[in-house]
Amino acid sequence: MTQKETRPEILQPSAYSLRFMPQRLTRAIDWHGHLSFAAWLVELMEPKSIVELGVFRGDSLSTFSQAVKECKVNCEITGVDTWGGDDTTGRYNEEVYHDLKDFFATNFPSTTLFRGLFDDALSTFEDNSIEILHIDGCHHYEAVKHDFETWLPKLSKDKGVVLFHDISVAIEGFGAKQYWNEIKDSYPSFSFSHSNGLGVLLVGRNQVKALAELTQDAQALDYARAIFELSGSRFHHLAKEKWWRDEANKHAESLSYTTEQLGANLSNMVSEHVANYLNNMDLTASLPTVEAPKSIIKRIADKF
């Protein structure tokens, strides 16, 4: 490698960020490509406060929580959601929330799950307090814009970073891409295009060196994109593998149960037919002959 090609600092990510293995990988795979980056971001920034707007099944919130725990960072983490869905994410039932609640109670009890509207949670945070804000709620343009503008005063003026998910999605009803294109030049920023896209907006004045470098050095950003896309892609495939395995086990259990039930029903049916047949026939005349039991069995079998 020539002197001109000297690797930027970002090209030497920590062993932790490259070896990171998330505890939670559900079938909500859209964020999986960014989990390595999220773990690295926590390790790099050592934030005091993380807020996620739009949690759904909680894979990204779990990664933030896991990284905070493993990196021994003193950080308050809050996930805000109604856990009811909307017309851009689809509606979902109570099972989603209860499964997530049980997971966090067991693995990351210090992470707060705030069930309610984003605006309802605003008053629980002081201005200038949040260092990482992840916006991933309703994806309508007006909703994304509203979420950023209403939560901006809560962000740290020193280290505040905002993550916008789904900035690569260009389908009807999704406005994160449009809003990102409007806001990205108002602050230092960079983005990833994989896994539906992730925009990183540096609203704080004093950012860590590696983050600032990604907003200024195209080569560093290109390498960072390749590194985190590659390292994050394995989680996408692991989640798919887990889902197919779970589905196979579920169908195997269902088939086993059905087979058992079929066997039990068939056994009951045969027993009932045998009992009825024997009750309706005169066995006295048959008892002296050796052939009688065989003829009874044959006559019963002929009925099937």
PDB file of C-alpha atoms in Angstrom:
ATOM      1  CA  MET A   1       0.000   0.000   0.000  1.00  0.00           C
ATOM      2  CA  THR A   2       1.480   3.374  -1.014  1.00  0.00           C
ATOM      3  CA  GLN A   3       1.684   6.370   1.257  1.00  0.00           C
ATOM      4  CA  LYS A   4      -1.127   7.985  -0.727  1.00  0.00           C
ATOM      5  CA  GLU A   5      -3.364   4.982   0.111  1.00  0.00           C
ATOM      6  CA  THR A   6      -2.738   5.114   3.863  1.00  0.00           C
ATOM      7  CA  ARG A   7      -5.790   3.759   5.614  1.00  0.00           C
ATOM      8  CA  PRO A   8      -7.939   6.225   7.514  1.00  0.00           C
ATOM      9  CA  GLU A   9      -8.594   5.574  11.203  1.00  0.00           C
ATOM     10  CA  ILE A  10     -12.038   4.148  10.509  1.00  0.00           C
ATOM     11  CA  LEU A  11     -10.543   1.319   8.475  1.00  0.00           C
ATOM     12  CA  GLN A  12      -9.293  -0.286  11.657  1.00  0.00           C
ATOM     13  CA  PRO A  13     -12.536  -0.951  13.536  1.00  0.00           C
ATOM     14  CA  SER A  14     -12.241  -2.556  16.917  1.00  0.00           C
ATOM     15  CA  ALA A  15     -12.264  -6.299  17.336  1.00  0.00           C
ATOM     16  CA  TYR A  16     -15.404  -5.858  19.410  1.00  0.00           C
ATOM     17  CA  SER A  17     -17.387  -4.221  16.620  1.00  0.00           C
ATOM     18  CA  LEU A  18     -16.369  -6.850  14.065  1.00  0.00           C
ATOM     19  CA  ARG A  19     -17.000  -9.774  16.410  1.00  0.00           C
ATOM     20  CA  PHE A  20     -20.249  -8.382  17.764  1.00  0.00           C
ATOM     21  CA  MET A  21     -23.011 -10.995  17.814  1.00  0.00           C
ATOM     22  CA  PRO A  22     -26.486  -9.647  18.631  1.00  0.00           C
ATOM     23  CA  GLN A  23     -28.538 -11.459  21.240  1.00  0.00           C
ATOM     24  CA  ARG A  24     -31.781 -10.655  19.438  1.00  0.00           C
ATOM     25  CA  LEU A  25     -32.383 -11.450  15.771  1.00  0.00           C
ATOM     26  CA  THR A  26     -36.057 -11.607  14.863  1.00  0.00           C
ATOM     27  CA  ARG A  27     -37.732 -11.829  11.489  1.00  0.00           C
ATOM     28  CA  ALA A  28     -37.817  -7.994  11.357  1.00  0.00           C
ATOM     29  CA  ILE A  29     -34.659  -8.012   9.243  1.00  0.00           C
ATOM     30  CA  ASP A  30     -34.631  -4.471   7.824  1.00  0.00           C
ATOM     31  CA  TRP A  31     -32.224  -3.147  10.492  1.00  0.00           C
ATOM     32  CA  HIS A  32     -29.923  -6.152  10.662  1.00  0.00           C
ATOM     33  CA  GLY A  33     -27.398  -4.751   8.214  1.00  0.00           C
ATOM     34  CA  HIS A  34     -26.701  -1.834  10.573  1.00  0.00           C
ATOM     35  CA  LEU A  35     -26.270  -3.731  13.857  1.00  0.00           C
ATOM     36  CA  SER A  36     -22.466  -3.831  13.651  1.00  0.00           C
ATOM     37  CA  PHE A  37     -22.399  -0.093  13.027  1.00  0.00           C
ATOM     38  CA  ALA A  38     -24.736   0.522  15.974  1.00  0.00           C
ATOM     39  CA  ALA A  39     -22.473  -1.477  18.284  1.00  0.00           C
ATOM     40  CA  TRP A  40     -19.435   0.423  17.027  1.00  0.00           C
ATOM     41  CA  LEU A  41     -21.245   3.743  17.489  1.00  0.00           C
ATOM     42  CA  VAL A  42     -21.923   2.959  21.150  1.00  0.00           C
ATOM     43  CA  GLU A  43     -18.354   1.840  21.712  1.00  0.00           C
ATOM     44  CA  LEU A  44     -17.018   4.959  19.994  1.00  0.00           C
ATOM     45  CA  MET A  45     -19.300   7.598  21.522  1.00  0.00           C
ATOM     46  CA  GLU A  46     -19.888   6.135  25.003  1.00  0.00           C
ATOM     47  CA  PRO A  47     -23.241   7.969  25.086  1.00  0.00           C
ATOM     48  CA  LYS A  48     -25.038   8.876  28.288  1.00  0.00           C
ATOM     49  CA  SER A  49     -28.496   8.682  26.735  1.00  0.00           C
ATOM     50  CA  ILE A  50     -30.023   6.787  23.781  1.00  0.00           C
ATOM     51  CA  VAL A  51     -33.643   7.137  22.652  1.00  0.00           C
ATOM     52  CA  GLU A  52     -35.272   5.058  19.937  1.00  0.00           C
ATOM     53  CA  LEU A  53     -38.510   6.268  18.347  1.00  0.00           C
ATOM     54  CA  GLY A  54     -40.147   3.220  16.790  1.00  0.00           C
ATOM     55  CA  VAL A  55     -39.042  -0.076  18.311  1.00  0.00           C
ATOM     56  CA  PHE A  56     -41.259  -2.775  16.752  1.00  0.00           C
ATOM     57  CA  ARG A  57     -39.586  -6.130  17.520  1.00  0.00           C
ATOM     58  CA  GLY A  58     -36.595  -4.439  19.158  1.00  0.00           C
ATOM     59  CA  ASP A  59     -33.558  -5.762  17.308  1.00  0.00           C
ATOM     60  CA  SER A  60     -31.870  -2.348  17.084  1.00  0.00           C
ATOM     61  CA  LEU A  61     -32.841  -1.377  20.652  1.00  0.00           C
ATOM     62  CA  SER A  62     -31.475  -4.685  21.880  1.00  0.00           C
ATOM     63  CA  THR A  63     -28.188  -4.053  20.066  1.00  0.00           C
ATOM     64  CA  PHE A  64     -27.821  -0.624  21.666  1.00  0.00           C
ATOM     65  CA  SER A  65     -28.547  -2.190  25.059  1.00  0.00           C
ATOM     66  CA  GLN A  66     -26.159  -5.074  24.506  1.00  0.00           C
ATOM     67  CA  ALA A  67     -23.328  -2.807  23.365  1.00  0.00           C
ATOM     68  CA  VAL A  68     -23.828  -0.508  26.355  1.00  0.00           C
ATOM     69  CA  LYS A  69     -23.661  -3.492  28.688  1.00  0.00           C
ATOM     70  CA  GLU A  70     -20.661  -5.155  27.045  1.00  0.00           C
ATOM     71  CA  CYS A  71     -18.706  -1.911  26.681  1.00  0.00           C
ATOM     72  CA  LYS A  72     -19.551  -0.966  30.280  1.00  0.00           C
ATOM     73  CA  VAL A  73     -21.023   2.393  29.275  1.00  0.00           C
ATOM     74  CA  ASN A  74     -23.100   4.321  31.809  1.00  0.00           C
ATOM     75  CA  CYS A  75     -26.081   5.077  29.599  1.00  0.00           C
ATOM     76  CA  GLU A  76     -29.854   5.407  29.925  1.00  0.00           C
ATOM     77  CA  ILE A  77     -31.719   3.725  27.058  1.00  0.00           C
ATOM     78  CA  THR A  78     -35.371   4.256  26.196  1.00  0.00           C
ATOM     79  CA  GLY A  79     -37.472   2.742  23.429  1.00  0.00           C
ATOM     80  CA  VAL A  80     -40.717   4.526  22.560  1.00  0.00           C
ATOM     81  CA  ASP A  81     -43.531   2.854  20.623  1.00  0.00           C
ATOM     82  CA  THR A  82     -47.254   2.207  20.754  1.00  0.00           C
ATOM     83  CA  TRP A  83     -46.617  -1.364  19.588  1.00  0.00           C
ATOM     84  CA  GLY A  84     -49.707  -1.135  17.457  1.00  0.00           C
ATOM     85  CA  GLY A  85     -48.135  -0.426  14.075  1.00  0.00           C
ATOM     86  CA  ASP A  86     -49.338   1.980  11.389  1.00  0.00           C
ATOM     87  CA  ASP A  87     -50.150   2.006   7.688  1.00  0.00           C
ATOM     88  CA  THR A  88     -46.463   2.079   6.686  1.00  0.00           C
ATOM     89  CA  THR A  89     -45.312  -0.748   8.957  1.00  0.00           C
ATOM     90  CA  GLY A  90     -48.542  -2.729   9.087  1.00  0.00           C
ATOM     91  CA  ARG A  91     -50.577  -3.511  12.184  1.00  0.00           C
ATOM     92  CA  TYR A  92     -49.492  -6.109  14.718  1.00  0.00           C
ATOM     93  CA  ASN A  93     -50.967  -7.788  17.748  1.00  0.00           C
ATOM     94  CA  GLU A  94     -50.150  -7.754  21.457  1.00  0.00           C
ATOM     95  CA  GLU A  95     -47.849 -10.742  21.122  1.00  0.00           C
ATOM     96  CA  VAL A  96     -45.146  -8.481  19.646  1.00  0.00           C
ATOM     97  CA  TYR A  97     -45.075  -6.224  22.706  1.00  0.00           C
ATOM     98  CA  HIS A  98     -45.288  -9.013  25.281  1.00  0.00           C
ATOM     99  CA  ASP A  99     -42.496 -10.989  23.628  1.00  0.00           C
ATOM    100  CA  LEU A 100     -40.285  -7.907  23.567  1.00  0.00           C
ATOM    101  CA  LYS A 101     -41.145  -6.961  27.161  1.00  0.00           C
ATOM    102  CA  ASP A 102     -40.211 -10.432  28.396  1.00  0.00           C
ATOM    103  CA  PHE A 103     -36.934 -10.344  26.465  1.00  0.00           C
ATOM    104  CA  PHE A 104     -35.823  -7.011  27.904  1.00  0.00           C
ATOM    105  CA  ALA A 105     -36.952  -7.912  31.420  1.00  0.00           C
ATOM    106  CA  THR A 106     -34.696 -10.957  31.225  1.00  0.00           C
ATOM    107  CA  ASN A 107     -31.699  -9.583  29.345  1.00  0.00           C
ATOM    108  CA  PHE A 108     -31.631  -5.778  29.699  1.00  0.00           C
ATOM    109  CA  PRO A 109     -33.894  -4.774  32.604  1.00  0.00           C
ATOM    110  CA  SER A 110     -32.385  -1.286  32.803  1.00  0.00           C
ATOM    111  CA  THR A 111     -33.673  -0.408  29.309  1.00  0.00           C
ATOM    112  CA  THR A 112     -36.979   1.450  29.507  1.00  0.00           C
ATOM    113  CA  LEU A 113     -39.885   0.580  27.209  1.00  0.00           C
ATOM    114  CA  PHE A 114     -42.198   3.598  26.979  1.00  0.00           C
ATOM    115  CA  ARG A 115     -45.529   2.553  25.506  1.00  0.00           C
ATOM    116  CA  GLY A 116     -47.207   5.562  23.981  1.00  0.00           C
ATOM    117  CA  LEU A 117     -46.967   8.214  21.293  1.00  0.00           C
ATOM    118  CA  PHE A 118     -43.621   9.887  20.654  1.00  0.00           C
ATOM    119  CA  ASP A 119     -45.001  13.295  21.634  1.00  0.00           C
ATOM    120  CA  ASP A 120     -46.185  11.853  24.947  1.00  0.00           C
ATOM    121  CA  ALA A 121     -42.631  10.830  25.806  1.00  0.00           C
ATOM    122  CA  LEU A 122     -41.081  14.253  25.128  1.00  0.00           C
ATOM    123  CA  SER A 123     -41.703  15.613  28.608  1.00  0.00           C
ATOM    124  CA  THR A 124     -39.753  12.774  30.221  1.00  0.00           C
ATOM    125  CA  PHE A 125     -36.466  14.055  28.740  1.00  0.00           C
ATOM    126  CA  GLU A 126     -34.614  17.255  29.523  1.00  0.00           C
ATOM    127  CA  ASP A 127     -33.421  19.543  26.746  1.00  0.00           C
ATOM    128  CA  ASN A 128     -29.847  18.998  25.605  1.00  0.00           C
ATOM    129  CA  SER A 129     -29.747  15.490  27.102  1.00  0.00           C
ATOM    130  CA  ILE A 130     -30.017  12.824  24.365  1.00  0.00           C
ATOM    131  CA  GLU A 131     -26.779  11.844  22.621  1.00  0.00           C
ATOM    132  CA  ILE A 132     -28.126   9.236  20.162  1.00  0.00           C
ATOM    133  CA  LEU A 133     -31.657   9.564  18.755  1.00  0.00           C
ATOM    134  CA  HIS A 134     -32.908   6.870  16.392  1.00  0.00           C
ATOM    135  CA  ILE A 135     -35.973   7.866  14.320  1.00  0.00           C
ATOM    136  CA  ASP A 136     -37.771   4.842  12.892  1.00  0.00           C
ATOM    137  CA  GLY A 137     -41.483   5.389  13.541  1.00  0.00           C
ATOM    138  CA  CYS A 138     -44.206   6.245  11.053  1.00  0.00           C
ATOM    139  CA  HIS A 139     -42.456   6.786   7.732  1.00  0.00           C
ATOM    140  CA  HIS A 140     -44.728   9.400   6.178  1.00  0.00           C
ATOM    141  CA  TYR A 141     -42.798  12.531   5.248  1.00  0.00           C
ATOM    142  CA  GLU A 142     -44.767  14.728   7.659  1.00  0.00           C
ATOM    143  CA  ALA A 143     -44.250  12.240  10.513  1.00  0.00           C
ATOM    144  CA  VAL A 144     -40.469  11.978  10.030  1.00  0.00           C
ATOM    145  CA  LYS A 145     -40.165  15.767   9.810  1.00  0.00           C
ATOM    146  CA  HIS A 146     -42.314  16.219  12.919  1.00  0.00           C
ATOM    147  CA  ASP A 147     -40.314  13.669  14.909  1.00  0.00           C
ATOM    148  CA  PHE A 148     -37.000  15.341  14.105  1.00  0.00           C
ATOM    149  CA  GLU A 149     -38.173  18.884  14.731  1.00  0.00           C
ATOM    150  CA  THR A 150     -39.966  18.122  18.011  1.00  0.00           C
ATOM    151  CA  TRP A 151     -37.090  16.062  19.433  1.00  0.00           C
ATOM    152  CA  LEU A 152     -34.262  18.318  18.227  1.00  0.00           C
ATOM    153  CA  PRO A 153     -34.260  20.453  21.426  1.00  0.00           C
ATOM    154  CA  LYS A 154     -33.763  17.267  23.445  1.00  0.00           C
ATOM    155  CA  LEU A 155     -30.532  16.443  21.632  1.00  0.00           C
ATOM    156  CA  SER A 156     -27.131  17.165  23.125  1.00  0.00           C
ATOM    157  CA  LYS A 157     -25.667  20.310  21.589  1.00  0.00           C
ATOM    158  CA  ASP A 158     -22.257  18.810  22.216  1.00  0.00           C
ATOM    159  CA  LYS A 159     -22.416  15.194  20.979  1.00  0.00           C
ATOM    160  CA  GLY A 160     -25.921  14.719  19.564  1.00  0.00           C
ATOM    161  CA  VAL A 161     -26.302  12.216  16.709  1.00  0.00           C
ATOM    162  CA  VAL A 162     -29.554  11.383  14.893  1.00  0.00           C
ATOM    163  CA  LEU A 163     -30.102   8.150  12.990  1.00  0.00           C
ATOM    164  CA  PHE A 164     -32.775   8.071  10.258  1.00  0.00           C
ATOM    165  CA  HIS A 165     -33.745   4.607   9.047  1.00  0.00           C
ATOM    166  CA  ASP A 166     -35.345   3.748   5.673  1.00  0.00           C
ATOM    167  CA  ILE A 167     -33.781   6.625   3.742  1.00  0.00           C
ATOM    168  CA  SER A 168     -33.290   4.344   0.717  1.00  0.00           C
ATOM    169  CA  VAL A 169     -36.918   3.254   0.516  1.00  0.00           C
ATOM    170  CA  ALA A 170     -38.707   4.784  -2.458  1.00  0.00           C
ATOM    171  CA  ILE A 171     -42.253   3.462  -2.299  1.00  0.00           C
ATOM    172  CA  GLU A 172     -45.593   5.161  -1.852  1.00  0.00           C
ATOM    173  CA  GLY A 173     -46.171   6.373   1.688  1.00  0.00           C
ATOM    174  CA  PHE A 174     -42.499   6.407   2.725  1.00  0.00           C
ATOM    175  CA  GLY A 175     -41.077   9.919   3.099  1.00  0.00           C
ATOM    176  CA  ALA A 176     -37.856   9.310   5.064  1.00  0.00           C
ATOM    177  CA  LYS A 177     -35.812   9.478   1.861  1.00  0.00           C
ATOM    178  CA  GLN A 178     -37.272  12.842   0.864  1.00  0.00           C
ATOM    179  CA  TYR A 179     -36.799  14.355   4.300  1.00  0.00           C
ATOM    180  CA  TRP A 180     -33.257  13.034   4.594  1.00  0.00           C
ATOM    181  CA  ASN A 181     -32.339  14.648   1.276  1.00  0.00           C
ATOM    182  CA  GLU A 182     -33.697  17.942   2.598  1.00  0.00           C
ATOM    183  CA  ILE A 183     -32.014  17.870   6.012  1.00  0.00           C
ATOM    184  CA  LYS A 184     -28.685  16.113   5.378  1.00  0.00           C
ATOM    185  CA  ASP A 185     -26.833  19.273   4.285  1.00  0.00           C
ATOM    186  CA  SER A 186     -27.994  21.285   7.296  1.00  0.00           C
ATOM    187  CA  TYR A 187     -25.488  19.409   9.499  1.00  0.00           C
ATOM    188  CA  PRO A 188     -22.424  17.253   8.883  1.00  0.00           C
ATOM    189  CA  SER A 189     -23.752  13.878   7.769  1.00  0.00           C
ATOM    190  CA  PHE A 190     -23.130  10.576   6.038  1.00  0.00           C
ATOM    191  CA  SER A 191     -25.282   7.610   5.118  1.00  0.00           C
ATOM    192  CA  PHE A 192     -25.453   3.939   4.267  1.00  0.00           C
ATOM    193  CA  SER A 193     -27.615   2.637   1.427  1.00  0.00           C
ATOM    194  CA  HIS A 194     -27.910  -1.034   2.429  1.00  0.00           C
ATOM    195  CA  SER A 195     -30.647  -2.474   4.685  1.00  0.00           C
ATOM    196  CA  ASN A 196     -33.173   0.187   3.599  1.00  0.00           C
ATOM    197  CA  GLY A 197     -30.629   2.927   4.233  1.00  0.00           C
ATOM    198  CA  LEU A 198     -29.440   4.686   7.389  1.00  0.00           C
ATOM    199  CA  GLY A 199     -28.757   8.412   7.602  1.00  0.00           C
ATOM    200  CA  VAL A 200     -26.386   9.684  10.285  1.00  0.00           C
ATOM    201  CA  LEU A 201     -26.800  13.368  11.166  1.00  0.00           C
ATOM    202  CA  LEU A 202     -24.218  14.974  13.469  1.00  0.00           C
ATOM    203  CA  VAL A 203     -26.144  17.767  15.184  1.00  0.00           C
ATOM    204  CA  GLY A 204     -23.702  18.186  18.083  1.00  0.00           C
ATOM    205  CA  ARG A 205     -20.804  20.595  17.778  1.00  0.00           C
ATOM    206  CA  ASN A 206     -18.091  18.338  19.186  1.00  0.00           C
ATOM    207  CA  GLN A 207     -18.123  14.927  17.542  1.00  0.00           C
ATOM    208  CA  VAL A 208     -15.613  12.126  17.995  1.00  0.00           C
ATOM    209  CA  LYS A 209     -12.880  12.184  15.377  1.00  0.00           C
ATOM    210  CA  ALA A 210     -13.941   9.051  13.478  1.00  0.00           C
ATOM    211  CA  LEU A 211     -17.497  10.290  12.937  1.00  0.00           C
ATOM    212  CA  ALA A 212     -16.331  13.699  11.800  1.00  0.00           C
ATOM    213  CA  GLU A 213     -13.899  12.041   9.409  1.00  0.00           C
ATOM    214  CA  LEU A 214     -16.702  10.117   7.721  1.00  0.00           C
ATOM    215  CA  THR A 215     -18.416  13.389   6.828  1.00  0.00           C
ATOM    216  CA  GLN A 216     -15.253  14.790   5.234  1.00  0.00           C
ATOM    217  CA  ASP A 217     -13.302  11.923   3.676  1.00  0.00           C
ATOM    218  CA  ALA A 218     -14.974  10.111   0.788  1.00  0.00           C
ATOM    219  CA  GLN A 219     -12.421   7.298   0.861  1.00  0.00           C
ATOM    220  CA  ALA A 220     -12.940   6.696   4.559  1.00  0.00           C
ATOM    221  CA  LEU A 221     -16.702   6.655   4.070  1.00  0.00           C
ATOM    222  CA  ASP A 222     -16.435   4.217   1.153  1.00  0.00           C
ATOM    223  CA  TYR A 223     -14.387   1.807   3.257  1.00  0.00           C
ATOM    224  CA  ALA A 224     -16.736   2.214   6.223  1.00  0.00           C
ATOM    225  CA  ARG A 225     -19.738   1.419   4.052  1.00  0.00           C
ATOM    226  CA  ALA A 226     -18.079  -1.735   2.736  1.00  0.00           C
ATOM    227  CA  ILE A 227     -16.970  -2.872   6.198  1.00  0.00           C
ATOM    228  CA  PHE A 228     -20.292  -2.408   7.933  1.00  0.00           C
ATOM    229  CA  GLU A 229     -22.393  -3.691   5.061  1.00  0.00           C
ATOM    230  CA  LEU A 230     -20.312  -6.869   4.943  1.00  0.00           C
ATOM    231  CA  SER A 231     -20.211  -7.400   8.709  1.00  0.00           C
ATOM    232  CA  GLY A 232     -23.906  -6.618   9.059  1.00  0.00           C
ATOM    233  CA  SER A 233     -25.045  -8.875   6.229  1.00  0.00           C
ATOM    234  CA  ARG A 234     -24.309 -12.024   8.210  1.00  0.00           C
ATOM    235  CA  PHE A 235     -27.027 -11.105  10.707  1.00  0.00           C
ATOM    236  CA  HIS A 236     -29.535 -10.833   7.888  1.00  0.00           C
ATOM    237  CA  HIS A 237     -28.724 -14.379   6.817  1.00  0.00           C
ATOM    238  CA  LEU A 238     -28.600 -15.708  10.391  1.00  0.00           C
ATOM    239  CA  ALA A 239     -32.063 -14.306  11.050  1.00  0.00           C
ATOM    240  CA  LYS A 240     -33.428 -15.906   7.882  1.00  0.00           C
ATOM    241  CA  GLU A 241     -31.837 -19.222   8.822  1.00  0.00           C
ATOM    242  CA  LYS A 242     -33.318 -19.002  12.312  1.00  0.00           C
ATOM    243  CA  TRP A 243     -36.761 -18.178  10.906  1.00  0.00           C
ATOM    244  CA  TRP A 244     -36.722 -21.138   8.501  1.00  0.00           C
ATOM    245  CA  ARG A 245     -35.488 -23.432  11.272  1.00  0.00           C
ATOM    246  CA  ASP A 246     -38.232 -22.262  13.610  1.00  0.00           C
ATOM    247  CA  GLU A 247     -40.833 -22.708  10.875  1.00  0.00           C
ATOM    248  CA  ALA A 248     -39.559 -26.219  10.119  1.00  0.00           C
ATOM    249  CA  ASN A 249     -39.697 -27.147  13.806  1.00  0.00           C
ATOM    250  CA  LYS A 250     -43.175 -25.676  14.107  1.00  0.00           C
ATOM    251  CA  HIS A 251     -44.435 -27.676  11.129  1.00  0.00           C
ATOM    252  CA  ALA A 252     -42.688 -30.807  12.396  1.00  0.00           C
ATOM    253  CA  GLU A 253     -44.408 -30.429  15.763  1.00  0.00           C
ATOM    254  CA  SER A 254     -47.727 -29.840  14.022  1.00  0.00           C
ATOM    255  CA  LEU A 255     -47.232 -32.922  11.838  1.00  0.00           C
ATOM    256  CA  SER A 256     -46.270 -35.017  14.865  1.00  0.00           C
ATOM    257  CA  TYR A 257     -49.340 -33.855  16.743  1.00  0.00           C
ATOM    258  CA  THR A 258     -51.576 -34.523  13.733  1.00  0.00           C
ATOM    259  CA  THR A 259     -50.113 -38.019  13.311  1.00  0.00           C
ATOM    260  CA  GLU A 260     -50.639 -38.788  16.982  1.00  0.00           C
ATOM    261  CA  GLN A 261     -54.211 -37.549  16.809  1.00  0.00           C
ATOM    262  CA  LEU A 262     -54.863 -39.522  13.634  1.00  0.00           C
ATOM    263  CA  GLY A 263     -53.470 -42.665  15.250  1.00  0.00           C
ATOM    264  CA  ALA A 264     -55.539 -42.125  18.376  1.00  0.00           C
ATOM    265  CA  ASN A 265     -58.700 -41.480  16.359  1.00  0.00           C
ATOM    266  CA  LEU A 266     -58.105 -44.548  14.185  1.00  0.00           C
ATOM    267  CA  SER A 267     -57.483 -46.698  17.255  1.00  0.00           C
ATOM    268  CA  ASN A 268     -60.673 -45.434  18.885  1.00  0.00           C
ATOM    269  CA  MET A 269     -62.643 -46.049  15.699  1.00  0.00           C
ATOM    270  CA  VAL A 270     -61.368 -49.618  15.336  1.00  0.00           C
ATOM    271  CA  SER A 271     -62.051 -50.352  19.011  1.00  0.00           C
ATOM    272  CA  GLU A 272     -65.577 -48.999  18.664  1.00  0.00           C
ATOM    273  CA  HIS A 273     -66.254 -51.080  15.548  1.00  0.00           C
ATOM    274  CA  VAL A 274     -64.844 -54.232  17.198  1.00  0.00           C
ATOM    275  CA  ALA A 275     -66.940 -53.685  20.310  1.00  0.00           C
ATOM    276  CA  ASN A 276     -70.088 -53.116  18.275  1.00  0.00           C
ATOM    277  CA  TYR A 277     -69.407 -56.121  16.081  1.00  0.00           C
ATOM    278  CA  LEU A 278     -68.820 -58.454  19.005  1.00  0.00           C
ATOM    279  CA  ASN A 279     -71.902 -57.184  20.834  1.00  0.00           C
ATOM    280  CA  ASN A 280     -74.085 -57.955  17.799  1.00  0.00           C
ATOM    281  CA  MET A 281     -72.898 -61.465  17.107  1.00  0.00           C
ATOM    282  CA  ASP A 282     -73.427 -64.824  18.847  1.00  0.00           C
ATOM    283  CA  LEU A 283     -69.977 -66.085  19.878  1.00  0.00           C
ATOM    284  CA  THR A 284     -71.331 -69.287  21.546  1.00  0.00           C
ATOM    285  CA  ALA A 285     -71.562 -71.283  18.362  1.00  0.00           C
ATOM    286  CA  SER A 286     -68.111 -70.205  17.312  1.00  0.00           C
ATOM    287  CA  LEU A 287     -66.215 -71.108  20.440  1.00  0.00           C
ATOM    288  CA  PRO A 288     -65.761 -74.848  19.728  1.00  0.00           C
ATOM    289  CA  THR A 289     -63.994 -74.248  16.431  1.00  0.00           C
ATOM    290  CA  VAL A 290     -60.397 -73.129  16.074  1.00  0.00           C
ATOM    291  CA  GLU A 291     -61.196 -71.167  12.927  1.00  0.00           C
ATOM    292  CA  ALA A 292     -63.693 -68.865  14.634  1.00  0.00           C
ATOM    293  CA  PRO A 293     -61.231 -66.157  15.843  1.00  0.00           C
ATOM    294  CA  LYS A 294     -59.667 -65.992  12.384  1.00  0.00           C
ATOM    295  CA  SER A 295     -63.031 -65.647  10.701  1.00  0.00           C
ATOM    296  CA  ILE A 296     -64.030 -62.894  13.157  1.00  0.00           C
ATOM    297  CA  ILE A 297     -60.832 -60.947  12.397  1.00  0.00           C
ATOM    298  CA  LYS A 298     -61.356 -61.396   8.652  1.00  0.00           C
ATOM    299  CA  ARG A 299     -64.971 -60.253   8.783  1.00  0.00           C
ATOM    300  CA  ILE A 300     -63.972 -57.187  10.845  1.00  0.00           C
ATOM    301  CA  ALA A 301     -61.125 -56.372   8.470  1.00  0.00           C
ATOM    302  CA  ASP A 302     -63.459 -56.648   5.476  1.00  0.00           C
ATOM    303  CA  LYS A 303     -65.425 -53.712   6.901  1.00  0.00           C
ATOM    304  CA  PHE A 304     -62.390 -51.449   6.361  1.00  0.00           C
TER     305      PHE A 304
END
